[in-house]
Amino acid sequence: MLLPEAERFLTRVEFDDADSGYVIRMFPAGKNSPVVIDPELRFGSPNVFGVPTEALAEQVRAGELIESVARDFDLELDAVIAALNYEATSQLIAA
């Protein structure tokens, strides 16, 4: 039996296929979210389909419409919203 925090961690990680126990990818907002932290993509920075979540948030903070950002990066609107939610949550935790 694991503590609730350990259980929650296990629902947000993906392990390698070799059963070595190495975490190869993290889903900080859960596996249903497109936000992923993968050392093989963008040096492990949080991203959505290879686009850094920070870059998407910067575009919106600069005044771009969310729909325009989605179109510019060829992403679904829901993916951009997930990235913005992740960035907002990260900022709250960091503060």
PDB file of N, CA and C in Angstrom, residues 88-95:
ATOM      1  N   ALA A  88      -0.049  28.581 -15.558  1.00  0.00           N
ATOM      2  CA  ALA A  88      -0.652  29.340 -14.452  1.00  0.00           C
ATOM      3  C   ALA A  88      -0.456  28.599 -13.133  1.00  0.00           C
ATOM      4  N   THR A  89      -0.661  27.295 -13.146  1.00  0.00           N
ATOM      5  CA  THR A  89      -0.470  26.492 -11.940  1.00  0.00           C
ATOM      6  C   THR A  89       0.978  26.502 -11.510  1.00  0.00           C
ATOM      7  N   SER A  90       1.896  26.398 -12.460  1.00  0.00           N
ATOM      8  CA  SER A  90       3.325  26.420 -12.145  1.00  0.00           C
ATOM      9  C   SER A  90       3.730  27.734 -11.504  1.00  0.00           C
ATOM     10  N   GLN A  91       3.167  28.821 -12.009  1.00  0.00           N
ATOM     11  CA  GLN A  91       3.472  30.135 -11.446  1.00  0.00           C
ATOM     12  C   GLN A  91       2.980  30.259 -10.021  1.00  0.00           C
ATOM     13  N   LEU A  92       1.806  29.693  -9.745  1.00  0.00           N
ATOM     14  CA  LEU A  92       1.253  29.736  -8.381  1.00  0.00           C
ATOM     15  C   LEU A  92       2.118  28.926  -7.423  1.00  0.00           C
ATOM     16  N   ILE A  93       2.561  27.773  -7.867  1.00  0.00           N
ATOM     17  CA  ILE A  93       3.386  26.908  -7.016  1.00  0.00           C
ATOM     18  C   ILE A  93       4.742  27.558  -6.759  1.00  0.00           C
ATOM     19  N   ALA A  94       5.277  28.220  -7.771  1.00  0.00           N
ATOM     20  CA  ALA A  94       6.599  28.844  -7.638  1.00  0.00           C
ATOM     21  C   ALA A  94       6.574  30.082  -6.737  1.00  0.00           C
ATOM     22  N   ALA A  95       5.407  30.709  -6.634  1.00  0.00           N
ATOM     23  CA  ALA A  95       5.313  31.953  -5.844  1.00  0.00           C
ATOM     24  C   ALA A  95       5.273  31.698  -4.357  1.00  0.00           C
TER      25      ALA A  95
END
